[in-house]
Structure formats: C-alpha cells, structure tokens
Amino acid sequence: MPAKSIAPQLNISIFTVNQHLRSIYRKLNVRNKMEAVQSALNLGLL
C-alpha cells in the first residue's frame, strides 16, 4: 500500500508515513516493503 493511501487513513502526512517506513526498514535492516514483510515473517511478527 503506497504512503499516499496510508496517510489519509491514519490522518497523518505522507512525509510522516515515509519517515515511519524508513525507521522500520532501518530497524529490520531491509531496503523495501517486500524485504520488510519477509523479515517480519521470519521474526514471527506477522
């Protein structure tokens, strides 16, 4: 789901969504959403 779709649902700016995504990627040591999902699955977070 793109940040443009997420932002209105959470009532936050697109910039804020992107900042949160970057933070998540950094913590999971991944580069994109696909890698983040795979990492979360491997860690039992999903």
Tab-separated table of C-alpha atoms in Angstrom:
chain	number	residue	atom	x	y	z
A	1	MET	CA	0.000	0.000	0.000
A	2	PRO	CA	1.566	3.325	-1.004
A	3	ALA	CA	2.184	6.105	1.519
A	4	LYS	CA	-0.311	8.228	-0.414
A	5	SER	CA	-3.070	5.761	0.569
A	6	ILE	CA	-1.859	5.164	4.125
A	7	ALA	CA	-1.581	8.821	5.169
A	8	PRO	CA	-5.287	9.786	4.952
A	9	GLN	CA	-6.348	6.614	6.772
A	10	LEU	CA	-4.070	7.469	9.701
A	11	ASN	CA	-4.748	11.201	9.418
A	12	ILE	CA	-1.022	11.987	9.055
A	13	SER	CA	1.085	13.442	6.259
A	14	ILE	CA	2.735	11.402	3.521
A	15	PHE	CA	6.084	12.659	4.827
A	16	THR	CA	5.313	11.196	8.270
A	17	VAL	CA	4.349	7.837	6.752
A	18	ASN	CA	7.616	7.768	4.812
A	19	GLN	CA	9.601	8.658	7.947
A	20	HIS	CA	7.989	5.764	9.839
A	21	LEU	CA	8.661	3.377	6.948
A	22	ARG	CA	12.329	4.425	6.825
A	23	SER	CA	12.592	3.832	10.572
A	24	ILE	CA	11.057	0.358	10.238
A	25	TYR	CA	13.361	-0.504	7.324
A	26	ARG	CA	16.397	0.622	9.318
A	27	LYS	CA	15.380	-1.453	12.364
A	28	LEU	CA	14.770	-4.545	10.228
A	29	ASN	CA	17.905	-3.856	8.150
A	30	VAL	CA	15.974	-4.019	4.860
A	31	ARG	CA	15.642	-1.795	1.787
A	32	ASN	CA	11.991	-2.057	0.735
A	33	LYS	CA	8.499	-3.216	1.711
A	34	MET	CA	8.933	-6.688	0.253
A	35	GLU	CA	12.076	-7.292	2.312
A	36	ALA	CA	10.368	-5.802	5.388
A	37	VAL	CA	7.444	-8.223	5.085
A	38	GLN	CA	9.787	-11.186	4.611
A	39	SER	CA	11.868	-10.131	7.610
A	40	ALA	CA	8.758	-9.641	9.763
A	41	LEU	CA	7.523	-13.115	8.787
A	42	ASN	CA	10.902	-14.652	9.628
A	43	LEU	CA	10.874	-12.910	13.018
A	44	GLY	CA	7.319	-14.072	13.758
A	45	LEU	CA	5.958	-10.515	13.784
A	46	LEU	CA	3.245	-11.336	11.233
